[in-house]
Each structure stands twice: as structure tokens, then as C-alpha cells.
Coordinates of C-alpha atoms in Angstrom, one line a residue:
Chain G
M223 CA -0.1 0.2 -0.3
N224 CA 1.0 3.5 -0.2
R225 CA 3.6 4.8 2.4
T226 CA 1.5 7.6 3.5
Q227 CA -1.6 5.2 4.3
S228 CA -0.9 5.9 8.0
L229 CA -1.5 9.4 7.9
R230 CA -5.1 9.1 7.0
Q231 CA -7.3 11.6 8.7
D232 CA -10.5 9.3 9.2
V233 CA -10.0 5.7 9.2
R234 CA -12.8 3.7 8.5
D235 CA -14.1 0.0 8.9
Q236 CA -16.1 -1.6 6.1
D237 CA -19.0 -0.3 7.7
G238 CA -18.0 3.3 7.1
R239 CA -17.8 3.5 11.1
R240 CA -14.7 5.2 12.5
R241 CA -12.4 2.8 14.0
D242 CA -11.8 5.1 17.1
G243 CA -15.4 4.3 17.8
R244 CA -16.8 8.1 17.6
G245 CA -20.3 7.1 16.3
A246 CA -21.4 6.0 13.0
A247 CA -20.2 8.3 10.5
A248 CA -22.2 8.0 7.3
P249 CA -20.4 6.9 3.8
R250 CA -18.7 9.7 2.1
P251 CA -20.5 11.2 -0.9
R252 CA -19.2 10.2 -4.1
P253 CA -20.5 12.7 -6.7
G254 CA -19.6 10.4 -9.7
A255 CA -16.9 11.4 -12.3
D256 CA -18.0 12.5 -15.5
R257 CA -16.7 11.1 -18.8
D258 CA -13.6 13.4 -18.9
S259 CA -12.7 12.9 -15.5
A260 CA -13.3 9.2 -15.0
Y261 CA -9.6 8.3 -15.8
W262 CA -8.3 10.8 -13.5
W263 CA -10.1 9.4 -10.4
E264 CA -9.4 5.9 -11.4
A265 CA -5.4 6.5 -11.1
V266 CA -6.4 8.1 -8.0
G267 CA -8.0 5.3 -6.9
E268 CA -4.4 3.4 -7.8
G269 CA -2.7 5.9 -5.5
R270 CA -1.2 7.8 -8.7
F271 CA -1.5 11.6 -9.2
L272 CA -2.0 12.3 -12.8
V273 CA -2.0 15.7 -14.6
Q274 CA -3.2 15.9 -18.2
Y275 CA -1.1 18.0 -20.6
C276 CA -1.9 19.2 -24.1
A277 CA -0.1 17.1 -26.7
D278 CA 0.6 19.7 -29.0
C279 CA 1.3 22.9 -27.0
R280 CA 2.5 21.2 -23.8
T281 CA 0.2 23.5 -21.6
P282 CA -1.0 21.4 -18.4
R283 CA -4.5 21.4 -17.0
F284 CA -6.7 20.6 -14.5
P285 CA -9.3 19.3 -14.3
A286 CA -9.6 17.0 -17.3
R287 CA -11.1 18.4 -20.1
E288 CA -11.4 17.0 -23.8
V289 CA -10.1 20.6 -25.5
C290 CA -7.0 22.5 -24.5
A291 CA -8.0 26.1 -23.8
V292 CA -4.8 27.5 -25.1
C293 CA -4.6 26.0 -28.7
L294 CA -7.9 24.0 -29.0
S295 CA -6.0 21.0 -29.7
L296 CA -8.1 17.9 -29.0
E297 CA -4.9 15.7 -28.3
W298 CA -3.6 15.3 -24.9
E299 CA -1.3 12.9 -22.7
W300 CA -1.5 11.9 -19.1
R301 CA 1.9 12.2 -17.0
E302 CA 2.7 11.5 -13.7
G303 CA 2.5 14.9 -11.8
T304 CA 4.8 15.5 -8.7
G305 CA 2.2 15.2 -6.5
T306 CA 3.5 18.5 -4.9
G307 CA 1.9 21.8 -4.4
T308 CA 1.8 25.1 -2.4
V309 CA -1.2 26.3 -0.1
D310 CA -3.3 29.4 -1.6
G311 CA -6.1 29.4 0.5
W312 CA -8.1 27.2 2.9
T313 CA -11.1 27.1 5.3
V314 CA -11.4 25.2 8.6
T315 CA -15.0 24.0 9.1
R316 CA -16.2 24.0 12.4
R317 CA -19.9 22.9 11.7
T318 CA -20.8 19.5 10.3
F319 CA -22.5 19.9 7.1
H320 CA -22.8 16.3 6.2
P321 CA -22.6 13.1 8.3
A322 CA -19.7 11.9 6.5
F323 CA -17.5 14.9 7.6
E324 CA -17.6 15.6 11.1
A325 CA -16.5 19.0 12.2
P326 CA -13.6 20.2 12.6
Y327 CA -11.8 19.6 9.3
T328 CA -9.6 21.7 7.2
V329 CA -10.0 22.0 3.0
L330 CA -7.1 23.3 1.0
R331 CA -6.9 24.9 -2.4
V332 CA -3.4 23.9 -3.6
A333 CA -1.3 25.4 -6.3
L334 CA 0.3 22.7 -8.0
D335 CA 3.9 22.6 -8.8
D336 CA 3.2 21.2 -12.4
G337 CA 2.2 24.3 -13.9
P338 CA 1.7 28.0 -13.4
A339 CA -2.0 28.2 -13.0
L340 CA -3.3 24.6 -11.7
Y341 CA -5.4 24.1 -8.5
C342 CA -6.7 21.3 -6.7
W343 CA -8.6 20.8 -3.5
G344 CA -8.5 18.2 -0.7
R345 CA -8.1 18.1 3.1
L346 CA -5.4 18.8 5.3
V347 CA -3.8 15.8 7.2
G348 CA -1.2 15.5 9.6
A349 CA -0.9 19.0 10.7
D350 CA -2.6 21.8 12.9
P351 CA -4.5 24.2 10.5
G352 CA -3.3 27.0 13.1
D353 CA 0.2 26.9 11.5
L354 CA -1.0 27.1 7.6
R355 CA 0.6 29.9 5.4
R356 CA -0.1 31.0 1.9
G357 CA 2.7 29.5 0.0
Q358 CA 3.5 26.6 2.4
P359 CA 4.6 23.3 0.6
V360 CA 2.4 20.5 0.6
E361 CA 2.3 16.8 -0.9
A362 CA -0.6 14.6 -1.8
V363 CA -1.5 11.6 0.4
F364 CA -4.2 9.2 -0.8
T365 CA -6.9 8.5 1.6
D366 CA -9.4 5.6 1.2
T367 CA -12.9 6.8 1.1
G368 CA -14.9 3.5 2.6
P369 CA -17.5 1.9 1.3
A370 CA -20.1 3.2 -1.2
P371 CA -22.9 5.2 0.0
G372 CA -25.4 2.4 -1.5
A373 CA -26.5 0.2 -3.8
G374 CA -27.5 2.5 -7.1
A375 CA -25.6 5.5 -5.4
P376 CA -23.4 6.8 -8.5
T377 CA -19.8 6.0 -8.2
G378 CA -18.1 7.1 -11.5
G379 CA -17.4 3.8 -12.9
G380 CA -15.3 2.9 -9.9
A381 CA -13.9 6.3 -9.2
F382 CA -13.8 7.9 -5.6
T383 CA -12.3 4.7 -4.0
K384 CA -9.6 7.3 -2.8
V385 CA -9.5 10.8 -3.1
V386 CA -6.4 13.3 -2.7
D387 CA -5.5 14.7 0.6
W388 CA -2.6 17.0 1.5
R389 CA -0.1 17.2 4.0
P390 CA 2.9 19.4 4.7
R391 CA 5.9 18.8 3.1
E392 CA 9.8 19.2 4.6
Chain W
M292 CA -23.1 61.5 -20.3
A293 CA -24.7 59.6 -22.8
G294 CA -25.2 55.8 -22.3
T295 CA -24.6 53.1 -24.9
G296 CA -25.9 49.4 -25.6
L297 CA -29.0 48.6 -23.5
S298 CA -28.8 51.8 -21.2
G299 CA -32.2 53.8 -20.7
A300 CA -34.2 51.0 -22.9
A301 CA -36.1 49.6 -20.1
S302 CA -37.2 50.7 -16.7
L303 CA -38.6 48.9 -13.3
A304 CA -42.1 49.9 -12.9
G305 CA -43.1 47.6 -10.3
V306 CA -42.0 46.2 -7.1
G307 CA -43.6 43.4 -5.1
T308 CA -42.5 41.1 -2.0
T309 CA -44.1 38.8 0.4
P310 CA -43.3 38.7 4.0
F311 CA -40.0 37.1 4.7
S312 CA -39.7 34.4 7.4
R313 CA -38.1 31.3 8.6
D314 CA -41.2 29.2 7.3
S315 CA -43.3 30.6 5.3
G316 CA -45.9 27.7 5.3
I317 CA -46.7 28.1 1.6
S318 CA -45.3 26.9 -1.5
T319 CA -42.7 28.7 -3.9
T320 CA -45.5 28.7 -6.4
A321 CA -47.8 30.5 -3.9
L322 CA -44.8 32.8 -2.7
A323 CA -44.0 33.8 -6.6
C324 CA -47.9 34.3 -7.3
R325 CA -48.3 36.7 -4.5
A326 CA -44.8 38.6 -5.3
V327 CA -45.8 39.1 -9.1
L328 CA -49.5 40.1 -8.2
T329 CA -48.0 42.7 -5.6
A330 CA -45.5 44.0 -8.0
L331 CA -48.1 44.3 -10.8
D332 CA -50.5 46.1 -8.6
D333 CA -47.6 48.6 -7.3
A334 CA -47.0 49.4 -11.2
G335 CA -50.8 49.8 -11.8
L336 CA -50.8 46.8 -14.3
G337 CA -53.0 43.7 -14.4
I338 CA -52.3 40.2 -15.7
G339 CA -53.7 41.1 -19.2
D340 CA -50.6 43.4 -19.6
V341 CA -48.1 40.6 -18.8
D342 CA -46.6 38.9 -22.1
G343 CA -43.1 38.0 -20.4
I344 CA -42.1 36.0 -17.2
A345 CA -38.5 35.2 -16.2
T346 CA -36.9 33.7 -12.9
H347 CA -33.4 31.8 -12.1
R348 CA -33.5 28.8 -9.6
V349 CA -31.1 26.0 -8.7
G350 CA -33.9 23.3 -8.8
D351 CA -35.4 24.7 -5.5
S352 CA -38.3 26.6 -6.9
S353 CA -41.3 27.0 -9.1
P354 CA -40.8 27.7 -12.7
P355 CA -42.2 30.1 -15.2
W356 CA -44.0 27.2 -16.8
V357 CA -45.8 26.5 -13.4
V358 CA -46.2 30.3 -12.2
G359 CA -47.4 31.8 -15.3
P360 CA -50.5 29.5 -15.6
A361 CA -51.1 29.4 -12.2
L362 CA -51.8 33.4 -12.8
G363 CA -53.3 32.9 -16.3
I364 CA -50.5 33.6 -18.2
T365 CA -50.5 30.7 -20.4
D366 CA -48.7 32.1 -23.7
P367 CA -46.2 34.2 -22.7
A368 CA -44.3 35.9 -25.8
W369 CA -40.8 35.8 -23.8
H370 CA -39.7 33.5 -20.9
L371 CA -36.5 32.6 -19.1
D372 CA -36.0 29.6 -16.8
Q373 CA -32.2 30.5 -16.0
F374 CA -30.3 28.1 -14.0
G375 CA -28.3 29.6 -11.5
G376 CA -27.8 31.2 -8.3
G377 CA -27.0 34.9 -6.9
G378 CA -24.6 35.3 -9.7
V379 CA -27.5 35.2 -12.1
S380 CA -29.9 37.0 -10.0
H381 CA -29.3 40.5 -12.0
A382 CA -28.9 38.9 -15.2
V383 CA -32.5 37.7 -15.2
I384 CA -33.4 41.4 -15.3
G385 CA -30.8 42.5 -17.5
Q386 CA -32.4 39.8 -20.0
A387 CA -35.8 40.9 -19.3
A388 CA -34.7 44.2 -20.3
L389 CA -33.0 42.8 -23.4
A390 CA -36.3 41.5 -24.3
V391 CA -38.1 44.5 -24.0
A392 CA -35.6 46.7 -25.7
A393 CA -35.8 44.2 -28.7
G394 CA -39.6 44.5 -29.0
I395 CA -40.2 40.9 -28.1
A396 CA -42.0 41.8 -24.9
D397 CA -43.8 44.6 -23.6
V398 CA -44.1 44.0 -19.7
V399 CA -41.9 41.3 -18.2
V400 CA -42.4 40.0 -14.6
C401 CA -39.1 38.7 -13.2
Y402 CA -39.3 36.8 -9.7
R403 CA -37.3 34.6 -7.5
A404 CA -39.4 32.4 -4.9
I405 CA -37.6 30.7 -2.2
N406 CA -38.4 28.7 0.8
A407 CA -34.6 28.6 1.5
R408 CA -35.2 27.5 5.4
S409 CA -38.1 25.7 5.5
E410 CA -37.8 23.4 2.1
F411 CA -34.5 23.9 0.4
R412 CA -31.4 24.8 2.3
M413 CA -28.3 25.9 0.1
G414 CA -25.8 24.2 2.5
G415 CA -27.4 20.9 1.6
Q416 CA -27.9 19.7 5.4
G417 CA -27.5 15.8 4.4
R418 CA -28.9 16.2 0.9
A419 CA -26.5 14.4 -1.5
P420 CA -24.2 17.0 -2.8
A421 CA -24.6 17.8 -6.6
G422 CA -21.5 16.3 -8.3
A423 CA -21.8 18.2 -11.4
F424 CA -18.7 19.4 -13.2
D425 CA -16.4 20.7 -11.0
L426 CA -18.1 20.2 -7.9
Q427 CA -16.6 16.6 -8.1
Y428 CA -13.3 17.9 -7.0
Q429 CA -14.7 19.6 -4.1
A430 CA -17.5 17.5 -2.3
P431 CA -15.2 14.6 -1.6
Y432 CA -13.6 16.6 0.9
G433 CA -16.6 17.9 2.5
L434 CA -16.5 21.3 0.8
L435 CA -20.4 21.3 0.3
A436 CA -21.9 24.5 1.6
P437 CA -21.6 28.1 0.2
V438 CA -20.2 29.2 3.3
Q439 CA -16.9 26.9 3.0
H440 CA -16.8 28.4 -0.8
Y441 CA -16.5 31.8 0.2
A442 CA -14.3 31.4 3.4
V443 CA -11.6 30.2 1.1
P444 CA -11.2 33.2 -1.1
A445 CA -12.1 35.4 2.1
R446 CA -8.7 33.7 4.0
A447 CA -6.7 34.4 1.0
H448 CA -7.6 38.2 1.2
M449 CA -7.0 38.2 4.9
Q450 CA -3.5 36.8 4.0
A451 CA -2.7 38.9 1.3
Y452 CA -3.8 42.3 2.6
G453 CA -4.5 42.1 6.2
T454 CA -8.0 42.3 6.3
T455 CA -9.2 41.4 9.9
H456 CA -12.2 40.0 11.4
E457 CA -13.2 43.4 12.7
H458 CA -13.3 44.5 9.4
L459 CA -16.0 41.9 8.7
G460 CA -17.5 42.5 11.9
A461 CA -18.2 46.0 11.2
I462 CA -20.0 45.0 8.2
A463 CA -22.4 42.9 10.1
V464 CA -22.9 45.7 12.8
R465 CA -23.8 48.2 10.2
Q466 CA -26.1 46.3 8.2
R467 CA -28.0 44.9 11.4
A468 CA -28.4 48.8 11.9
N469 CA -29.8 49.5 8.9
A470 CA -32.1 46.8 9.3
A471 CA -33.7 48.5 12.2
A472 CA -35.2 50.8 10.0
N473 CA -36.5 48.3 7.7
P474 CA -40.0 46.9 8.8
R475 CA -39.2 43.8 6.4
A476 CA -36.0 42.8 7.8
L477 CA -36.0 39.5 9.6
K478 CA -33.1 40.7 12.1
R479 CA -33.7 44.3 13.8
D480 CA -32.1 43.7 17.0
P481 CA -28.9 45.7 17.5
I482 CA -25.6 43.8 17.7
T483 CA -22.2 45.2 18.6
L484 CA -18.8 44.1 17.3
D485 CA -18.5 42.0 20.9
D486 CA -21.7 40.3 19.6
Y487 CA -20.1 39.8 16.6
L488 CA -16.6 38.4 17.6
A489 CA -18.7 35.9 20.4
S490 CA -20.5 34.3 17.5
P491 CA -19.6 30.9 16.9
W492 CA -17.5 29.9 13.9
V493 CA -19.3 28.1 11.1
S494 CA -16.5 27.8 8.5
E495 CA -13.3 30.0 9.4
P496 CA -12.5 32.7 8.7
F497 CA -16.6 33.0 9.0
R498 CA -18.6 33.3 11.9
L499 CA -22.4 32.8 12.2
L500 CA -22.9 36.5 12.0
D501 CA -20.8 36.4 8.8
C502 CA -23.5 34.6 7.2
C503 CA -26.5 35.7 5.4
L504 CA -30.0 34.5 6.4
E505 CA -31.9 31.5 5.3
T506 CA -35.0 32.8 4.4
D507 CA -38.3 31.9 3.0
G508 CA -39.8 34.5 0.7
A509 CA -40.2 35.9 -2.8
C510 CA -39.5 39.2 -4.6
A511 CA -40.9 40.5 -8.0
L512 CA -40.2 43.2 -10.4
V513 CA -42.1 44.4 -13.3
V514 CA -39.8 45.6 -16.2
T515 CA -41.0 47.5 -19.2
S516 CA -39.9 50.3 -21.9
A517 CA -38.8 53.4 -20.5
E518 CA -41.5 54.9 -22.3
R519 CA -44.3 52.7 -20.9
A520 CA -42.9 53.3 -17.5
R521 CA -43.6 57.0 -17.7
D522 CA -47.2 56.5 -17.8
L523 CA -47.6 53.9 -15.1
R524 CA -48.5 54.2 -11.5
R525 CA -45.1 55.0 -9.7
P526 CA -42.3 57.0 -10.6
P527 CA -40.2 54.9 -13.1
V528 CA -36.9 53.7 -12.1
D529 CA -34.4 53.4 -15.1
I530 CA -31.9 50.4 -16.1
A531 CA -28.9 52.4 -17.1
A532 CA -26.8 49.4 -17.4
A533 CA -27.0 45.8 -17.0
A534 CA -23.6 43.8 -17.6
W535 CA -22.2 40.2 -17.4
A536 CA -19.2 38.8 -16.7
G537 CA -17.9 35.3 -16.7
G538 CA -16.9 33.5 -13.4
H539 CA -13.8 32.8 -11.2
S540 CA -12.4 29.5 -12.1
T541 CA -11.0 27.8 -8.9
Y542 CA -9.2 25.4 -10.9
S543 CA -7.0 26.1 -13.9
P544 CA -7.7 29.4 -15.7
P545 CA -7.0 29.1 -19.5
A546 CA -3.8 31.0 -19.6
P547 CA -1.5 32.0 -16.8
G548 CA -2.3 35.2 -15.3
G549 CA -6.3 34.6 -15.9
L550 CA -8.6 35.5 -13.1
G551 CA -8.3 32.1 -11.6
D552 CA -4.8 32.8 -10.4
D553 CA -6.0 35.0 -7.7
L554 CA -9.1 34.5 -5.5
T555 CA -8.5 38.0 -4.0
T556 CA -10.1 39.6 -7.2
S557 CA -13.6 38.9 -8.0
S558 CA -15.5 38.8 -11.4
A559 CA -16.6 42.2 -10.8
A560 CA -13.3 43.5 -11.4
R561 CA -14.1 42.8 -15.1
L562 CA -18.0 43.4 -15.1
A563 CA -17.5 46.7 -13.2
P564 CA -15.8 48.5 -16.6
R565 CA -18.3 47.3 -18.9
L566 CA -21.2 48.5 -16.4
Y567 CA -20.2 52.0 -16.1
A568 CA -19.3 52.3 -19.8
M569 CA -22.8 51.4 -20.6
A570 CA -24.2 53.8 -18.3
G571 CA -21.7 56.7 -19.3
L572 CA -21.3 56.8 -15.3
G573 CA -18.5 55.9 -12.8
P574 CA -17.8 54.9 -9.0
D575 CA -18.3 58.6 -8.1
D576 CA -21.5 58.8 -9.5
V577 CA -22.8 56.0 -7.3
D578 CA -25.0 57.2 -4.6
L579 CA -25.8 54.1 -3.0
A580 CA -24.7 50.3 -3.6
E581 CA -26.7 47.2 -2.8
L582 CA -23.6 44.5 -2.6
Y583 CA -24.3 40.9 -2.9
D584 CA -23.7 40.1 0.8
C585 CA -24.2 36.3 1.0
F586 CA -21.2 36.8 3.5
T587 CA -19.8 39.9 5.0
W588 CA -16.5 39.4 2.9
T589 CA -18.0 39.7 -0.5
V590 CA -19.0 43.3 0.3
V591 CA -15.2 44.1 1.1
V592 CA -14.2 42.4 -2.4
Q593 CA -17.0 44.2 -4.2
L594 CA -15.9 47.6 -2.7
E595 CA -12.5 47.0 -4.5
D596 CA -13.5 45.4 -7.6
Y597 CA -16.3 48.1 -8.2
G598 CA -13.9 50.9 -7.7
F599 CA -14.9 52.4 -4.6
C600 CA -11.5 51.9 -3.0
R601 CA -8.0 50.7 -4.0
K602 CA -7.3 46.8 -4.2
G603 CA -6.5 45.6 -0.7
E604 CA -8.3 48.3 1.1
G605 CA -11.8 47.1 1.0
G606 CA -11.5 45.8 4.5
P607 CA -10.7 49.3 6.2
F608 CA -12.9 51.2 3.5
A609 CA -15.8 48.8 4.9
A610 CA -15.1 49.4 8.4
S611 CA -15.2 53.1 8.0
E612 CA -18.5 55.5 8.7
A613 CA -18.5 56.1 4.6
L614 CA -20.8 52.9 4.3
G615 CA -23.6 54.3 6.6
I616 CA -26.7 55.7 5.7
G617 CA -25.8 59.3 5.4
G618 CA -21.9 58.4 4.6
E619 CA -20.4 59.0 1.1
L620 CA -21.5 55.6 0.1
P621 CA -24.4 53.6 2.0
V622 CA -24.2 50.1 1.4
N623 CA -26.8 47.4 1.8
T624 CA -29.1 50.3 3.4
H625 CA -32.1 47.7 4.0
G626 CA -29.5 45.5 6.0
G627 CA -28.6 43.0 3.2
F628 CA -29.0 39.4 3.3
L629 CA -27.1 39.7 6.5
S630 CA -29.9 41.0 8.3
E631 CA -33.2 41.6 6.0
G632 CA -33.2 38.3 4.6
Y633 CA -31.9 36.4 1.7
V634 CA -34.0 36.2 -1.2
H635 CA -31.0 35.2 -3.7
G636 CA -30.2 38.6 -5.2
I637 CA -33.5 40.1 -6.1
N638 CA -33.9 42.0 -3.0
H639 CA -31.0 44.1 -3.3
V640 CA -33.1 45.1 -6.5
A641 CA -36.2 46.0 -4.9
E642 CA -34.3 48.0 -2.3
A643 CA -32.6 50.1 -5.0
V644 CA -35.9 50.8 -6.5
G645 CA -37.3 51.9 -3.1
Q646 CA -34.4 54.0 -2.5
L647 CA -34.6 55.6 -5.9
R648 CA -38.1 56.5 -5.6
G649 CA -38.0 58.1 -2.3
D650 CA -39.5 55.5 -0.6
A651 CA -37.2 54.3 1.9
G652 CA -38.4 56.0 4.9
P653 CA -36.1 56.1 8.0
R654 CA -33.3 54.6 6.0
Q655 CA -33.8 56.9 2.8
V656 CA -30.5 58.0 1.1
D657 CA -30.7 61.7 0.5
G658 CA -30.9 62.8 -3.1
A659 CA -30.5 59.1 -4.2
E660 CA -30.2 59.0 -8.1
V661 CA -27.6 56.4 -9.2
A662 CA -27.9 53.0 -7.5
L663 CA -25.4 50.3 -8.1
S664 CA -26.9 46.5 -7.2
T665 CA -24.8 43.5 -7.7
G666 CA -25.3 39.7 -8.0
Q667 CA -22.8 37.0 -6.5
P668 CA -19.5 38.0 -7.6
G669 CA -18.5 35.0 -9.6
Y670 CA -16.9 32.8 -7.3
V671 CA -19.7 29.8 -7.1
L672 CA -21.7 28.3 -10.4
A673 CA -19.2 30.7 -11.9
G674 CA -20.6 34.1 -13.5
T675 CA -21.8 37.3 -12.3
S676 CA -24.2 40.2 -13.2
A677 CA -25.0 43.7 -11.8
L678 CA -27.6 46.8 -12.7
L679 CA -26.8 50.4 -12.6
L680 CA -30.4 52.2 -11.7
T681 CA -31.0 55.9 -11.9
A682 CA -34.1 57.8 -10.7
G683 CA -36.5 58.4 -13.9
R684 CA -37.5 61.9 -14.6

């Protein structure tokens, strides 16, 4: 398994309950990949952080799109991303909005190191949000999402088995 | 200064609101019908005069093809069922003005009707999150509610420019004071900065008193030609300009240097030059501003991006006396969404019309001739829209 698994913020058993016994958390919502993004999410499910590049002008883009907004090329390629970036913004949520996400928790907007204007989101793990600063280096970790919400719920063709979170980088 | 484009072609001839509450006890269809009938009565028009009907919604309200027939409007010459939230709230009225200016419709009723506390809460509250398009990259992390979406740029602005909690608090305190003079407002009891600082965190940097009020209610406005508006019951309010702008990509903008690079500047920075140019007016001409205040901080960023102060100075400016009734730029004179209630944008337009007619009673801005009213500045369900309104002569 991935070297970062031990840093997962909310470890759950197969019934979606927290292993620390703090009550029954609901399964994480899985909003469903679309036909542009399914490949990216499936790679995340394998613990890989991919970045899409235009095959013609080489501009990286996120999230996945069929068309390059710079040169309008329809050709693209996937490359292994750095999996690193810097903190651009964040919020510490102090009220529970969904039973799968028990407050408090911190969500970051991360500027990826792979390009000059690429942003990704994820939760802060393994650090105190009180120490966050804009520009702080972070790296991706992969968090299991636990069981699917239920039969018939959209899962994006197997996507969302893992999601990307972030921890401070030394 | 002469306007261009749509300037001066259409006017707002009637306004209607229902009571605002936390539980209306009636359907959004009923709310919409009541607001539309009140607005038509205000204008001195009847259902038989209406040939256009428009709204915006996010799957939470009754559409024109239900509200129209419910009122006996079965064959409108023009209609609009706009998807979207506060970013398109002012676009609906702008589009109605376009329909009138093009001669497609003569009298358009625009409404927004929501039971945003008793039926459909914007934060979801356990409802499965919409996974559509880019939200799929946020929902899996628990970034689900508007308060969280706006907290991130607010935090970035505080880090970049030193905007403080006290600056945000001053907005909440002032708007509550304004609401005290507004019988329609849901919250009229004064609050202090200490009350603000003691209110519980929701999603940092926002406390409960940074947030607008989840509200049940409806507003409607009657749009007609400037010419016809002058023959109706009430003083006309002219649409001096309507403008639109694309929204903020929170992911990868098409090119480095795009707006998505910097959360601390909103889409209003791109809309404002178009809006002012169409009206032939500038920020110095604006007598009052109703700025979209889903959260306190959106007032700060719009003060900057609509050109009322320099970038980064929105916090201190928002906290100054300039924004009070009687100040150089009264803002959210009705208490805004923070204290009057949240009808997803349109109640800002209703207040601006009241001010320009001189109907605002104890909160009336002296000599109000030009009002800015704005939609959500493009951060969520991206896109923004705004109106510049002038007192008709």
C-alpha cells in the first residue's frame, strides 16, 4: 500500500464507522466522475496523481477536459504529476454539514507545482491548521473513501475509492 | 454622459415582496404568485398586460411554466427559466430588459421565490451533494456549503491584504443597524462588534454573524420600456446599464494570469468597466450600493472591484463610517442578506428601486439618483451580473 496510508485523517472500517468508535459516520458522498474525469479518478484510486497535458502546446490543465483552452487541440496525454504544491487558500470548517464529514476539518486549495496556474483541492492531514500559511509546501496523500453510499448510488465507474488529501512537505 | 447599448431602454415599474420568514408555510409557487401580483399592483398593471415571465433557480423553486399558468399567463411572448444562483440574479432582469428593448415583450415579470429555510437549504444539510462538473473535485472533501466556498477566498484576502475579523464584523454590525429601520427585515435587534466576535465559528474565517439569513420569501419586479414606465402608477426607475461577466475558475484558468490565479479579486473587476461604460457613469456617480452579501467578505471584495477603493483597502473602507446611511457611499441600506433576508439577489434590486423612488422611509438616502445593485461576484456556479439604476425623470 501507499507509504502515506498511515496519515489518513479518518480511518474507517468496512461499515463506514470510525475505528476510534466516535459514532457511526455516514459514507462519504461520491458525486460521480464524468466522462472527462473518470480516468483521473481511477488513477487516484490506484494512488497515482496524474496531470493532463496538451499534446500539441504542452500546456498542463486541471481538471480533465477534452479541449486545450490555449491552442484548442483535441490531443492530450497523461503524465505522472509531482504530487506537490503550495497552499493557496483554506477553510477550517467548524460545523458539520454532512454526516460523513465530522467537524472540525480543513480543506485546502493547492497550487500544483506542475504548472503556473493549476489548482486542486483536498483536506489537510497530519498538521495543525493554525500553522497554515499561503505558499506553504504540501504533498499529496491518498485517502480511502470507505464503502459506497449504497446500491444504485453513482460511483463514477469505480472512481472515488480514494481521494487526494495534502500534508505539509518538509 | 450618454449611455450605450441597453442604457435607458427599459425601466423597473413595479416591485412586490412577500413577508420574509423562516417558515412561510406556503409553496414557492404561492410565494411567486403573491410577489408577482403585488408588483403588478404597484405598477398599476394587471395580468392581462404581462407578456413575459422570468426567474432563476437551482432546482429549488417554481418555474415560469408553473407560475405563469397559475396566474393565467398561458402564452407569454418571452420567458426565461435561468439556471443559477446569485450570480445570475441580476442577469435575469438584464435579460428581461433586452427582451423589452428588442420589442419581443412589453411587460415582463421577474421573480425569485424560495423556501430556503423550511424546504431547500443551500448548504445541503445532508442532501446528497451535486456532483456536476467541477464540484466533483470539492464535494469528496466535505467542501459542500456556500459558507465554505467563500471562506477560502476570504482567507486568502486576509492573508494577502491584512483584512481583519474586525473589518468583517463592522459590516455585520452596520447592516444590522440599517435593518432596524426596515420593517421587512428578519433581524432588527442591534448587535455590537463584541456580539459579532462572540458568535460561533461556522467555517473559518466566517462566524455565524458573517452569514446571510436562510429565508423563505419572494420578490418580483416589473420590467417594461422606459416610455411605457412613464405612464404608469409609480415613478420609474431606469436601467442605466446591465452587465454580465464570466466567473472565477477555482481550478486552472485557460492561461497563466487569468482570474483563476488569484482568489482575492472577483469577477466584478471584469464586469465593472462594462457596466460603467454602458451607463456613461463611474463609481463616483454612485449614490448607494446594494452589494451581494451572502457573507460579509463579499462586500469587501466588491468595494474594491467596483472601484470604490483601491485593491486591498476594502477591509478598512468597509469598516469606516463612509458606508453608513448618510455616509459617502451607503451600502446595503435595507440590512442586506445578512439582516433583511436572503432572496438570492433580487431583494437588493427591490431596495434599490425603493431608494431611487424616495420610498425608503427612515433609511432613505438623501438625493439618491444612482444605485448599483450586484449579483454574487462569480465565485460559485461561476458568473456574475449587475445593474446600474437611475431615478427616472
